[in-house]
Coordinates of C-alpha atoms and ligand atoms in Angstrom, one line a residue:
Chain A
M1 CA 95.9 -137.9 -103.6
P2 CA 95.5 -134.1 -104.2
E3 CA 92.1 -132.9 -103.2
V4 CA 90.4 -129.8 -104.7
I5 CA 88.4 -127.7 -102.2
K6 CA 85.9 -125.4 -103.8
N7 CA 84.1 -122.2 -102.7
V8 CA 87.0 -121.2 -100.5
A9 CA 86.9 -117.5 -99.3
C10 CA 90.0 -115.3 -99.4
P11 CA 91.2 -113.7 -96.1
Y12 CA 92.8 -110.5 -97.4
C13 CA 90.7 -107.6 -98.7
G14 CA 87.1 -106.5 -98.2
A15 CA 86.1 -108.0 -101.6
C16 CA 86.0 -111.4 -99.8
C17 CA 86.2 -113.4 -103.0
D18 CA 84.5 -116.7 -102.1
D19 CA 85.1 -118.5 -105.4
L20 CA 88.6 -119.8 -104.8
E21 CA 89.6 -123.4 -105.5
V22 CA 92.5 -124.7 -103.4
T23 CA 94.3 -127.9 -104.1
V24 CA 95.7 -129.6 -101.0
E25 CA 97.6 -132.8 -100.3
D26 CA 98.7 -134.2 -96.9
G27 CA 97.8 -130.9 -95.2
K28 CA 99.9 -128.9 -97.6
I29 CA 98.6 -126.3 -100.1
L30 CA 99.7 -127.1 -103.7
E31 CA 97.7 -124.7 -105.8
V32 CA 95.3 -121.8 -105.6
K33 CA 92.9 -120.9 -108.4
N34 CA 90.8 -117.8 -109.1
A35 CA 92.5 -115.7 -106.3
C36 CA 94.4 -112.5 -107.2
I37 CA 98.2 -112.5 -106.6
I38 CA 97.8 -111.3 -103.0
G39 CA 95.3 -113.9 -102.2
T40 CA 97.5 -116.6 -103.7
E41 CA 100.4 -115.5 -101.6
I42 CA 98.4 -115.9 -98.4
Y43 CA 97.8 -119.6 -99.0
H44 CA 101.4 -120.3 -100.0
H45 CA 102.6 -118.3 -97.0
A46 CA 100.7 -120.6 -94.7
S47 CA 102.7 -123.6 -95.8
R48 CA 106.1 -121.9 -95.8
E49 CA 108.9 -122.8 -93.5
G50 CA 109.8 -120.7 -90.4
R51 CA 106.3 -120.0 -89.1
V52 CA 106.0 -119.4 -85.4
G53 CA 104.6 -122.6 -83.9
S54 CA 104.3 -121.7 -80.2
P55 CA 104.0 -118.6 -78.0
R56 CA 107.2 -116.7 -77.3
M57 CA 108.2 -114.4 -74.5
R58 CA 110.9 -111.7 -74.6
Q59 CA 113.8 -112.3 -72.3
P60 CA 115.7 -109.5 -70.5
D61 CA 118.6 -109.8 -73.0
G62 CA 116.2 -109.1 -75.9
T63 CA 116.0 -112.7 -77.3
Y64 CA 112.8 -114.7 -77.4
K65 CA 112.1 -118.0 -75.6
D66 CA 109.3 -120.4 -76.5
I67 CA 106.7 -120.8 -73.7
T68 CA 103.5 -122.9 -73.4
Y69 CA 100.0 -121.6 -74.2
D70 CA 99.2 -121.9 -70.5
E71 CA 102.0 -119.5 -69.6
A72 CA 101.1 -117.1 -72.4
I73 CA 97.5 -117.1 -71.3
D74 CA 98.4 -116.6 -67.7
Y75 CA 100.6 -113.6 -68.6
T76 CA 97.9 -112.0 -70.7
A77 CA 95.1 -112.6 -68.1
R78 CA 97.3 -111.1 -65.3
M79 CA 98.2 -108.1 -67.5
L80 CA 94.6 -107.4 -68.2
I81 CA 93.6 -107.6 -64.6
K82 CA 96.4 -105.5 -63.2
A83 CA 96.1 -102.7 -65.8
K84 CA 93.8 -99.8 -65.1
K85 CA 93.1 -99.1 -68.7
P86 CA 94.3 -101.8 -71.1
L87 CA 93.8 -101.3 -74.9
I88 CA 92.7 -104.2 -77.1
Y89 CA 93.2 -103.2 -80.7
G90 CA 93.0 -104.9 -84.1
F91 CA 90.5 -107.4 -85.4
G92 CA 90.7 -106.6 -89.1
S93 CA 92.0 -110.1 -89.7
T94 CA 90.0 -112.5 -87.6
N95 CA 86.5 -114.0 -87.7
C96 CA 83.4 -112.8 -85.9
E97 CA 83.6 -115.6 -83.4
G98 CA 87.0 -114.3 -82.3
Q99 CA 85.7 -110.8 -82.2
A100 CA 82.8 -111.8 -80.0
A101 CA 85.1 -113.7 -77.6
A102 CA 87.4 -110.7 -77.4
G103 CA 84.4 -108.5 -76.6
R104 CA 83.7 -110.7 -73.5
V105 CA 87.4 -110.5 -72.4
A106 CA 87.4 -106.7 -72.9
E107 CA 84.2 -106.3 -70.8
E108 CA 85.7 -108.4 -68.0
A109 CA 89.0 -106.4 -68.2
G110 CA 87.3 -103.0 -68.3
A111 CA 89.4 -102.3 -71.4
V112 CA 89.1 -100.0 -74.4
L113 CA 88.1 -102.2 -77.4
D114 CA 89.0 -100.8 -80.8
N115 CA 89.4 -102.1 -84.3
C116 CA 91.3 -101.0 -87.4
A117 CA 88.4 -98.9 -88.5
S118 CA 89.7 -96.2 -86.1
I119 CA 92.6 -95.6 -88.5
C120 CA 90.8 -96.6 -91.7
H121 CA 87.0 -96.1 -92.3
G122 CA 86.4 -94.6 -88.8
S123 CA 85.8 -91.3 -90.6
S124 CA 83.1 -93.0 -92.6
F125 CA 81.4 -94.2 -89.4
L126 CA 81.5 -90.6 -88.1
A127 CA 79.9 -89.4 -91.3
I128 CA 77.3 -92.2 -91.2
F129 CA 76.3 -91.2 -87.6
D130 CA 75.7 -87.7 -89.0
T131 CA 74.0 -88.3 -92.3
G132 CA 73.1 -92.0 -92.8
Y133 CA 74.3 -94.6 -95.2
P134 CA 72.3 -94.9 -98.5
S135 CA 74.0 -98.1 -99.6
C136 CA 73.4 -101.4 -101.3
T137 CA 75.0 -104.8 -101.7
L138 CA 77.7 -105.5 -104.3
G139 CA 75.2 -107.7 -106.3
E140 CA 73.1 -104.6 -106.9
V141 CA 76.1 -102.8 -108.4
K142 CA 76.9 -105.8 -110.6
N143 CA 73.3 -106.2 -111.8
R144 CA 72.2 -102.6 -112.1
A145 CA 74.8 -99.9 -112.0
D146 CA 75.6 -98.2 -115.3
V147 CA 77.6 -95.4 -113.7
V148 CA 80.3 -96.4 -111.3
I149 CA 82.5 -93.8 -109.5
Y150 CA 85.7 -94.7 -107.6
W151 CA 86.4 -91.7 -105.5
G152 CA 89.7 -91.7 -103.6
S153 CA 90.0 -95.4 -103.9
N154 CA 92.3 -97.5 -106.0
P155 CA 90.9 -101.0 -106.3
A156 CA 93.4 -102.1 -108.9
H157 CA 95.9 -102.2 -106.0
A158 CA 93.9 -102.5 -102.9
H159 CA 91.0 -104.7 -103.9
P160 CA 92.4 -106.4 -107.0
R161 CA 89.3 -108.4 -108.1
H162 CA 86.8 -105.7 -107.2
M163 CA 86.4 -104.3 -110.7
S164 CA 86.1 -107.7 -112.3
R165 CA 83.7 -109.2 -109.7
Y166 CA 81.4 -106.3 -108.9
G167 CA 82.3 -102.8 -110.2
V168 CA 83.3 -102.6 -113.9
F169 CA 83.6 -105.8 -116.0
P170 CA 80.9 -108.3 -114.9
R171 CA 77.8 -108.8 -117.0
G172 CA 74.9 -108.6 -114.7
F173 CA 71.1 -109.1 -115.1
F174 CA 70.4 -105.6 -116.3
T175 CA 74.0 -104.8 -117.3
N176 CA 74.5 -107.6 -119.9
K177 CA 77.0 -105.5 -121.9
G178 CA 79.5 -105.7 -119.1
H179 CA 82.0 -102.8 -119.0
R180 CA 80.8 -101.5 -122.4
G181 CA 77.5 -100.6 -120.8
R182 CA 79.0 -98.9 -117.8
K183 CA 80.5 -95.4 -117.5
V184 CA 83.4 -95.5 -115.0
I185 CA 84.6 -92.3 -113.3
C186 CA 87.7 -92.1 -111.2
V187 CA 88.5 -89.2 -108.9
D188 CA 92.1 -89.2 -107.5
P189 CA 95.1 -86.9 -107.3
R190 CA 97.2 -89.7 -109.0
Y191 CA 96.6 -91.2 -112.4
T192 CA 96.3 -94.6 -110.7
D193 CA 95.9 -98.0 -112.4
T194 CA 92.2 -97.7 -111.6
A195 CA 92.1 -94.4 -113.4
R196 CA 93.5 -96.2 -116.5
C197 CA 90.3 -98.4 -116.5
A198 CA 88.0 -95.4 -116.2
D199 CA 86.2 -93.5 -118.9
Y200 CA 86.5 -90.2 -117.0
F201 CA 89.4 -89.2 -114.8
L202 CA 89.2 -86.1 -112.5
Q203 CA 92.6 -85.2 -111.1
V204 CA 91.6 -83.5 -107.9
K205 CA 94.2 -81.6 -105.9
Q206 CA 95.2 -83.6 -102.9
G207 CA 93.1 -82.6 -99.8
H208 CA 90.5 -80.7 -101.9
D209 CA 87.8 -83.3 -102.4
Y210 CA 85.4 -81.3 -100.3
D211 CA 85.5 -78.4 -102.7
L212 CA 84.8 -80.7 -105.6
F213 CA 81.9 -82.4 -103.9
D214 CA 80.6 -78.9 -103.2
A215 CA 80.8 -78.1 -106.9
F216 CA 79.0 -81.3 -107.8
R217 CA 76.2 -80.5 -105.3
M218 CA 75.8 -77.0 -106.7
V219 CA 75.3 -78.5 -110.2
M220 CA 72.8 -81.0 -108.8
H221 CA 70.9 -78.1 -107.1
G222 CA 70.8 -76.1 -110.3
Y223 CA 73.5 -73.6 -109.6
A224 CA 75.9 -74.7 -112.3
D225 CA 76.4 -71.1 -113.5
D226 CA 78.0 -70.1 -110.2
V227 CA 80.6 -72.9 -110.2
P228 CA 84.1 -71.3 -110.6
E229 CA 86.2 -72.1 -113.8
I230 CA 88.5 -74.4 -111.8
V231 CA 87.5 -76.3 -108.7
A232 CA 90.2 -78.2 -106.8
G233 CA 92.3 -78.3 -109.9
V234 CA 89.4 -79.7 -112.1
P235 CA 88.1 -77.6 -115.0
K236 CA 84.4 -76.6 -114.8
E237 CA 83.6 -78.2 -118.1
K238 CA 84.8 -81.6 -116.8
I239 CA 82.6 -81.3 -113.8
L240 CA 79.6 -80.4 -115.9
E241 CA 80.3 -83.3 -118.3
V242 CA 80.5 -85.8 -115.4
C243 CA 77.4 -84.4 -113.7
D244 CA 75.6 -84.9 -117.0
I245 CA 76.7 -88.6 -117.1
I246 CA 75.5 -89.0 -113.6
K247 CA 72.1 -87.4 -114.3
K248 CA 71.6 -89.6 -117.3
G249 CA 72.6 -92.8 -115.4
R250 CA 69.9 -95.3 -114.5
Y251 CA 71.8 -96.5 -111.4
V252 CA 74.8 -94.6 -110.1
H253 CA 77.1 -96.0 -107.5
I254 CA 80.0 -94.4 -105.6
F255 CA 82.8 -96.4 -104.1
F256 CA 85.1 -94.3 -101.8
G257 CA 88.3 -95.1 -100.0
M258 CA 91.2 -93.7 -98.0
G259 CA 91.6 -90.7 -100.3
L260 CA 88.6 -89.3 -98.4
C261 CA 89.1 -90.8 -95.0
H262 CA 92.8 -89.9 -94.5
S263 CA 92.9 -86.5 -96.1
D264 CA 92.1 -83.1 -94.6
G265 CA 88.4 -82.9 -93.6
R266 CA 88.2 -86.6 -92.7
N267 CA 84.5 -87.4 -91.9
H268 CA 83.3 -84.2 -93.6
N269 CA 84.6 -85.5 -97.0
I270 CA 82.4 -88.4 -96.5
D271 CA 79.3 -86.7 -95.1
I272 CA 79.3 -84.4 -98.1
A273 CA 79.7 -87.4 -100.4
I274 CA 76.6 -88.9 -98.7
N275 CA 74.7 -85.7 -99.1
L276 CA 75.6 -85.7 -102.8
V277 CA 74.1 -89.2 -103.0
R278 CA 70.9 -87.8 -101.6
D279 CA 70.9 -85.0 -104.2
I280 CA 71.4 -87.5 -107.0
N281 CA 68.5 -89.6 -105.8
E282 CA 66.3 -86.6 -106.7
V283 CA 67.0 -87.3 -110.3
T284 CA 68.0 -91.0 -110.5
K285 CA 68.9 -93.9 -108.3
C286 CA 72.2 -93.6 -106.4
T287 CA 74.0 -95.5 -103.7
I288 CA 77.4 -95.3 -101.9
M289 CA 79.8 -97.8 -100.3
A290 CA 82.9 -97.6 -98.2
M291 CA 85.7 -99.7 -99.7
R292 CA 86.4 -101.6 -96.5
G293 CA 90.0 -102.8 -96.3
H294 CA 90.4 -106.1 -94.5
Y295 CA 88.2 -109.1 -95.3
N296 CA 86.5 -108.9 -91.9
I297 CA 86.9 -105.3 -90.8
A298 CA 83.1 -104.9 -91.2
G299 CA 82.8 -107.8 -88.7
P300 CA 83.7 -105.9 -85.4
G301 CA 81.4 -103.1 -86.4
V302 CA 78.5 -105.6 -86.6
V303 CA 79.5 -107.9 -83.7
W304 CA 80.2 -105.1 -81.2
S305 CA 77.1 -103.2 -82.2
W306 CA 75.2 -106.3 -81.0
Q307 CA 77.3 -106.6 -77.9
F308 CA 77.7 -102.9 -76.8
G309 CA 75.8 -100.8 -79.3
F310 CA 79.0 -99.1 -80.7
P311 CA 81.1 -100.2 -83.7
Y312 CA 84.6 -99.1 -82.5
C313 CA 86.5 -97.0 -80.0
I314 CA 84.5 -98.6 -77.2
D315 CA 85.5 -97.6 -73.6
L316 CA 84.4 -100.3 -71.2
S317 CA 86.4 -99.0 -68.3
K318 CA 83.4 -97.8 -66.4
G319 CA 82.3 -101.5 -65.9
S320 CA 78.6 -100.7 -66.0
H321 CA 78.1 -99.0 -69.4
A322 CA 80.0 -98.5 -72.6
H323 CA 81.1 -95.2 -73.9
M324 CA 82.3 -94.1 -77.4
N325 CA 83.9 -90.9 -78.6
P326 CA 86.5 -91.5 -81.3
G327 CA 88.6 -88.3 -80.6
E328 CA 88.9 -89.5 -77.0
T329 CA 88.7 -93.3 -77.0
S330 CA 90.4 -94.2 -80.3
S331 CA 93.7 -96.2 -80.1
V332 CA 95.9 -93.5 -81.6
D333 CA 94.5 -90.7 -79.5
L334 CA 94.9 -92.8 -76.3
A335 CA 98.5 -93.6 -77.3
N336 CA 99.2 -90.0 -78.1
R337 CA 98.0 -88.9 -74.7
G338 CA 99.6 -91.8 -72.9
E339 CA 96.3 -93.0 -71.5
V340 CA 96.8 -96.7 -71.6
D341 CA 98.9 -99.0 -69.4
A342 CA 98.8 -102.3 -71.3
F343 CA 98.3 -103.2 -75.0
I344 CA 97.1 -106.2 -76.9
N345 CA 97.7 -106.1 -80.7
I346 CA 95.4 -108.8 -82.3
G347 CA 94.9 -109.5 -86.0
T348 CA 96.6 -106.4 -87.1
D349 CA 100.0 -104.7 -87.1
A350 CA 100.0 -101.5 -85.1
G351 CA 103.8 -101.5 -85.4
A352 CA 103.7 -101.1 -89.2
H353 CA 100.5 -99.1 -89.5
F354 CA 100.4 -96.6 -86.6
P355 CA 102.4 -93.4 -86.9
I356 CA 105.6 -94.3 -85.1
R357 CA 105.2 -91.4 -82.6
A358 CA 102.0 -93.0 -81.4
F359 CA 103.2 -96.6 -81.6
E360 CA 106.5 -96.0 -79.7
K361 CA 104.5 -95.0 -76.7
L362 CA 102.8 -98.4 -76.7
G363 CA 105.8 -100.4 -77.8
S364 CA 108.5 -99.0 -75.4
H365 CA 106.9 -98.4 -72.1
I366 CA 104.0 -100.6 -71.2
P367 CA 103.4 -104.4 -71.3
M368 CA 102.3 -105.6 -74.8
V369 CA 101.0 -108.8 -76.2
T370 CA 100.7 -109.5 -79.9
I371 CA 98.3 -112.2 -81.2
D372 CA 99.0 -112.9 -84.8
P373 CA 99.7 -116.0 -87.0
S374 CA 103.0 -114.6 -88.2
V375 CA 105.8 -112.3 -87.2
N376 CA 104.9 -108.6 -87.8
M377 CA 106.3 -105.3 -86.7
A378 CA 104.3 -105.2 -83.5
A379 CA 105.4 -108.8 -82.6
T380 CA 109.1 -107.8 -82.9
V381 CA 108.7 -105.4 -79.9
S382 CA 106.1 -107.3 -77.9
D383 CA 106.7 -108.9 -74.5
V384 CA 104.7 -111.9 -75.6
H385 CA 103.8 -113.1 -79.1
I386 CA 101.0 -115.7 -79.3
P387 CA 100.5 -117.4 -82.7
V388 CA 97.0 -118.3 -83.8
A389 CA 95.4 -120.2 -86.7
I390 CA 94.9 -118.2 -90.0
V391 CA 91.2 -117.6 -90.7
G392 CA 90.2 -118.9 -94.1
V393 CA 93.2 -121.2 -94.3
E394 CA 93.4 -123.1 -91.0
T395 CA 90.0 -122.3 -89.4
G396 CA 86.6 -121.2 -90.7
G397 CA 84.1 -118.7 -89.4
I398 CA 81.8 -115.8 -90.4
C399 CA 83.4 -112.7 -92.0
Y400 CA 81.5 -109.6 -93.2
R401 CA 82.2 -108.4 -96.7
M402 CA 82.5 -104.6 -97.4
D403 CA 78.7 -104.4 -98.0
N404 CA 78.1 -106.2 -94.6
V405 CA 77.1 -109.4 -96.3
P406 CA 78.3 -112.3 -94.1
I407 CA 80.4 -114.9 -95.9
Q408 CA 81.1 -118.3 -94.4
Y409 CA 84.8 -118.9 -94.5
R410 CA 86.3 -122.4 -94.4
A411 CA 89.5 -124.2 -93.4
V412 CA 91.5 -125.9 -96.1
V413 CA 94.3 -127.3 -93.9
P414 CA 94.6 -128.1 -90.1
P415 CA 96.3 -125.4 -87.9
Y416 CA 100.1 -125.4 -88.1
N417 CA 101.7 -127.2 -85.1
G418 CA 98.2 -127.5 -83.5
I419 CA 98.0 -123.7 -82.7
L420 CA 94.8 -122.3 -81.2
T421 CA 92.2 -120.2 -83.0
D422 CA 91.5 -116.6 -81.8
E423 CA 88.2 -117.7 -80.3
E424 CA 89.8 -120.6 -78.3
L425 CA 92.5 -118.3 -77.1
F426 CA 90.2 -115.5 -76.0
N427 CA 87.9 -118.0 -74.2
R428 CA 90.9 -119.4 -72.3
I429 CA 92.1 -115.9 -71.4
L430 CA 88.6 -115.1 -70.0
N431 CA 88.5 -118.3 -68.0
R432 CA 92.0 -117.6 -66.6
M433 CA 90.9 -114.1 -65.7
L434 CA 87.9 -115.4 -63.7
E435 CA 90.2 -118.0 -62.0
L436 CA 92.7 -115.3 -61.0
K437 CA 90.1 -112.9 -59.7
E438 CA 88.7 -115.8 -57.6
Q439 CA 92.2 -116.1 -56.1
G440 CA 92.0 -112.5 -55.1
I441 CA 94.3 -111.0 -57.9
E442 CA 93.1 -107.5 -58.7
C443 CA 94.2 -104.2 -60.2
D444 CA 96.6 -102.6 -57.7
G445 CA 96.6 -99.3 -59.6
K446 CA 100.4 -99.2 -59.5
W447 CA 101.1 -99.5 -63.2
E448 CA 102.5 -96.6 -65.1
Y449 CA 100.7 -95.2 -68.1
A450 CA 102.4 -94.8 -71.4
K451 CA 104.2 -91.5 -72.0
A452 CA 102.2 -88.8 -73.8
I453 CA 103.6 -87.1 -76.9
P454 CA 104.7 -83.6 -75.6
S455 CA 103.6 -81.6 -78.6
L456 CA 101.0 -82.8 -81.1
I457 CA 100.1 -79.9 -83.3
P458 CA 101.1 -80.8 -86.9
V459 CA 103.3 -78.0 -88.1
K460 CA 103.1 -77.2 -91.8
L461 CA 106.6 -76.9 -93.1
E462 CA 107.1 -73.4 -94.5
P463 CA 110.0 -72.3 -96.7
E464 CA 112.2 -69.5 -95.3
A465 CA 111.2 -66.1 -96.7
Chain B
M1 CA 99.1 -80.7 -114.0
Q2 CA 99.0 -78.5 -110.9
G3 CA 102.5 -77.1 -110.9
G4 CA 103.8 -74.2 -108.9
D5 CA 103.2 -76.1 -105.6
Q6 CA 106.7 -77.1 -105.3
R7 CA 108.8 -75.1 -102.9
K8 CA 112.5 -75.0 -102.6
Y9 CA 114.1 -75.2 -99.1
G10 CA 117.8 -75.3 -98.7
N11 CA 119.1 -78.1 -100.9
G12 CA 115.8 -79.8 -100.8
I13 CA 112.1 -79.3 -101.7
I14 CA 108.9 -79.4 -99.8
V15 CA 106.2 -81.7 -101.1
S16 CA 102.9 -82.9 -99.9
V17 CA 103.0 -86.6 -99.1
I18 CA 100.3 -89.3 -99.3
T19 CA 100.7 -92.9 -98.0
C20 CA 98.6 -95.4 -99.9
T21 CA 98.4 -99.1 -100.4
E22 CA 99.9 -100.8 -103.4
I23 CA 99.7 -104.3 -104.9
K24 CA 103.4 -104.9 -104.4
Q25 CA 103.1 -103.9 -100.8
G26 CA 100.0 -106.2 -100.4
I27 CA 101.9 -109.2 -101.7
A28 CA 104.9 -108.5 -99.6
I29 CA 102.8 -108.2 -96.4
E30 CA 101.7 -111.8 -97.1
T31 CA 105.2 -112.9 -97.9
G32 CA 106.3 -111.5 -94.6
K33 CA 106.9 -108.2 -93.0
T34 CA 110.6 -109.1 -92.5
S35 CA 111.1 -110.3 -96.1
P36 CA 113.3 -108.5 -98.7
Q37 CA 110.1 -108.2 -100.8
Y38 CA 108.5 -106.0 -98.1
F39 CA 111.7 -103.9 -97.7
N40 CA 111.8 -103.3 -101.5
A41 CA 108.1 -102.6 -101.8
C42 CA 107.8 -100.1 -98.9
S43 CA 111.1 -98.3 -98.2
I44 CA 110.6 -96.1 -101.3
I45 CA 109.2 -92.6 -102.0
E46 CA 107.6 -92.0 -105.4
L47 CA 108.3 -88.6 -106.9
H48 CA 107.3 -86.8 -110.1
E49 CA 110.0 -86.4 -112.7
D50 CA 110.0 -82.6 -112.2
D51 CA 110.7 -83.1 -108.5
F52 CA 113.8 -85.2 -109.4
K53 CA 115.0 -82.3 -111.5
A54 CA 114.3 -79.8 -108.8
L55 CA 116.3 -81.9 -106.4
G56 CA 119.1 -82.4 -108.9
I57 CA 119.2 -86.2 -108.4
N58 CA 118.8 -89.3 -110.6
K59 CA 116.1 -91.8 -110.0
N60 CA 116.8 -94.6 -107.4
T61 CA 118.9 -92.2 -105.2
N62 CA 118.4 -92.2 -101.5
V63 CA 116.8 -89.1 -99.9
R64 CA 116.1 -87.9 -96.4
V65 CA 112.4 -87.3 -95.8
T66 CA 111.6 -85.0 -92.9
S67 CA 108.1 -84.1 -91.6
A68 CA 106.9 -82.4 -88.4
A69 CA 106.8 -85.9 -86.9
G70 CA 110.2 -87.3 -87.8
S71 CA 112.7 -88.2 -90.4
V72 CA 113.6 -91.3 -92.5
I73 CA 115.9 -92.3 -95.3
L74 CA 114.1 -93.7 -98.4
K75 CA 114.9 -94.6 -102.0
A76 CA 113.4 -92.1 -104.4
V77 CA 111.8 -93.8 -107.4
V78 CA 109.8 -92.7 -110.4
T79 CA 106.2 -93.5 -110.0
T80 CA 104.2 -95.9 -112.2
Q81 CA 100.9 -94.2 -111.2
S82 CA 101.6 -90.7 -112.1
L83 CA 101.6 -87.8 -109.6
Y84 CA 101.6 -84.1 -110.2
P85 CA 104.7 -82.1 -109.2
G86 CA 104.8 -81.4 -105.5
L87 CA 102.9 -84.5 -104.6
A88 CA 104.9 -87.6 -103.4
H89 CA 103.8 -91.1 -102.4
I90 CA 105.2 -93.5 -99.8
P91 CA 103.6 -97.0 -99.7
M92 CA 101.9 -97.6 -96.3
G93 CA 104.1 -99.3 -93.8
P94 CA 106.7 -98.8 -91.1
W95 CA 108.9 -96.5 -93.2
A96 CA 106.0 -94.2 -94.2
N97 CA 104.9 -94.1 -90.6
M98 CA 108.3 -92.7 -89.5
V99 CA 107.0 -89.4 -90.9
V100 CA 103.2 -89.6 -90.6
P101 CA 102.0 -87.0 -88.0
A102 CA 100.1 -88.8 -85.2
Y103 CA 97.7 -85.8 -84.8
T104 CA 94.1 -86.9 -85.4
Y105 CA 92.0 -83.7 -85.4
S106 CA 89.9 -85.5 -82.7
T107 CA 88.7 -88.2 -85.1
G108 CA 91.1 -91.1 -84.3
E109 CA 92.6 -90.9 -87.8
P110 CA 96.2 -89.7 -88.1
C111 CA 97.4 -87.6 -91.0
F112 CA 98.2 -90.5 -93.4
C113 CA 97.4 -88.4 -96.5
G114 CA 98.5 -84.8 -97.3
F115 CA 101.2 -83.8 -94.9
D116 CA 104.2 -81.7 -95.8
C117 CA 107.7 -83.2 -96.0
L118 CA 111.1 -81.8 -96.8
I119 CA 113.0 -84.0 -99.3
E120 CA 116.8 -83.7 -99.4
P121 CA 119.3 -85.7 -101.4
A122 CA 121.1 -88.2 -99.1
P123 CA 123.0 -90.5 -101.5
E124 CA 125.5 -91.6 -98.9
E125 CA 122.9 -92.6 -96.3
K126 CA 121.5 -96.1 -95.9
V127 CA 117.9 -97.2 -95.8
E128 CA 117.4 -99.0 -92.5
K129 CA 115.5 -102.3 -91.9
A130 CA 112.1 -101.9 -90.4
V131 CA 112.8 -104.1 -87.4
K132 CA 115.8 -102.0 -86.6
L133 CA 113.9 -98.7 -86.9
M134 CA 111.1 -100.2 -84.7
H135 CA 113.6 -101.3 -82.0
D136 CA 115.4 -97.9 -82.0
K137 CA 112.2 -96.0 -81.7
C138 CA 110.9 -98.2 -78.9
G139 CA 114.2 -98.0 -77.0
L140 CA 114.8 -101.7 -77.3
K141 CA 118.1 -103.4 -78.0
Y142 CA 118.1 -105.1 -81.4
V143 CA 119.6 -108.6 -81.0
G144 CA 118.1 -110.3 -84.1
D145 CA 115.9 -113.3 -84.1
P146 CA 115.6 -116.5 -86.2
H147 CA 112.1 -115.6 -87.2
Y148 CA 112.9 -112.2 -88.6
D149 CA 116.5 -112.3 -89.7
Ligands
LIG501 S1 90.5 -109.4 -104.5 FE1 90.9 -109.4 -102.3 S2 89.5 -111.1 -101.5 FE2 89.7 -111.3 -103.8 S3 91.4 -112.8 -104.0 FE3 92.3 -110.7 -104.1 S4 92.9 -110.2 -102.0 FE4 91.5 -112.0 -102.0

C-alpha cells in the first residue's frame, strides 16, 4: 500500500521547504508533492539505478574496486593521523549531527575544518564580524515586509520557492494583500527571472554594487543633491525613486546573494549593505538576510561556533586552541599555497565548484577521500569514495534554514544498500583513529604537501594598443 | 544598456564573465554530475546578441574562452536572462571553473564573478566531458567507470 508521508523537508536550497508530501511504497519513492522541480528531482534520484552502494578505492590502473566500510574507515583514519595538516572541507549537504561528529574528528586529527561558506557567504561572515547582522526570520518578512529587495540574488533559479513562501507572494498577518501589497525591487546586472517579478529593476554594472550602495546611503543621509547623474550604470532619478519607496515602506527587507559575495569588493559590498540597513532604520524598520545556498550551510556555522567559537576556516592544527583567519586558513587559499597534505571532501563537490587551479593541487598530488551519497566530480579523482545516506531522504536530523531557524528533517525511505549516515561514519573514523594511536601509529612528518600555484595575481586581459 | 565595454582582441572579444547558479543546472546536479543533462546545462556560455555580432558567429557555435587562469571550449548560446553587451555568463560548474581565477584577495573567495575572458570562435573544437577535463587537470589517466560512463 502506498503511504503518504507529510511535513517532509527538502534537502536542496536554503529555503528548507518543510511542507513536502512524499508517497512511498516498499521503500521506493513514487511521488513528491509541493517541492519545486529541483527538490522533486532529489527524491527521484534517490531511487534511481546505478547508485554507489559501497565504498570504493582507486587502483593503480585507474579503475575502482569495492572495499568494505572497515577498510575505508581504516584508510581515512590512517590518512588523518599521518598527515601534518589535513583539510576537511564541505558540509553544506549534511545534518548538524554529522557536522558535530566531523568537528570531533578534526580536533583529534589537528586538521583545518572548513565549510562551503568559505567560497559562498564567507564574505558575509567577514562583514558581519565587522558591522553586525540586523536580521530577522523569514516569517517576519512574510507577515510584515511591504518592501522587499533582492540584491545580487536570483531566487527564481537558486531558491525556487523563496518568493512564493516568504518574499513576494504569500499573504501574511499584516500583509494580507500578498504581492499586491508589496513593492519588490531587484538589483542585478542581468534582467533575471527574479527581476521579471519585481516592480523596480536597477541594472547595476557588474562589480559596481559598492558605488550604488554609496549613492543610496548619501540619499538616506540627506545628500541626494550630490549624487552624480549616473551611478554604476543606474540613472539618478531611479535611485531617488527607489529610495523614496524605501523611506515610505513600513518594513523593508533586503535579501542578498552571490552577486555581492563573489564580485569585486567581497565583504565590503556586504558591510556597506549592512550600514545601509542601519541608515534605513533611522526612518523605518529594515532588516537584511543572506540567501544561504545549501539547506544546511547555516548548520556548520552554528555547530562549530558552539564547538570552537568560529563558524568556518577553523585551523585546529595547534592542538590546544583554534585559530581562524579566512585569507590564511580557507580551503582555497590553503590549496593555492599548497599548505595541505591530505584532503577530505564531504557533503560538497570541490571538484566541480573550486576553481580548477586550486582543485588540481588537491586532486592530483595528495591523498583524497570523498564522502558523498553519489558520484560527483571530486569522487571521480579521489583515492577513496565513501557513500553515505542522503539527509532528508534516507536519514533525518537537524538542519538550519537561511535565517538560522532549525528544521527537523526526516527520513522517508531506509538507506540504500544499508549505507551509513555521516554521523555514524565520522564516529567510526574517530574510534579507529583512537585505536591506531593506541597502537603507536603517529604522524611521521614525511608526507609531501600539495604543490602551490606559482603565480596567483589575476591579470586583467588588456587589448593590444 | 551599458555598451562600449566590449573590446576587440584579434579575432575575438574580451568580456567580463560571471558564473551563477541556474535552475537547469540545479536540476541536473540532482540528476547526476555525469548525466547528459548536466553537460547540456553547464558547458555553455551565455552572450548578448551584440557580442555574437562582434564575434561574427551564429548562436550555438563553440567558442574558446580564455582567462588569466586557463582556457576551455564551450557552446555559446543566447541568454534567456538578458545581459548587457560585454557581460557573459557561464553556469557554475566544472566548465566555468576551468577559467575562474583562484585568487581570493585574502578572503577565501575566488573570483567567481567579474573576471575578464577572451572569447574566440572555435567551431571545429569539441566541448569535453567534465570527468575528462578533471582527470586531465589532475594528471590522472581517464579509464572510465560504470558509475560515470
Ligand atoms: S525551494 Fe529549495 S528547499 Fe524548497 S523545494 Fe525547492 S529546492 Fe527544495
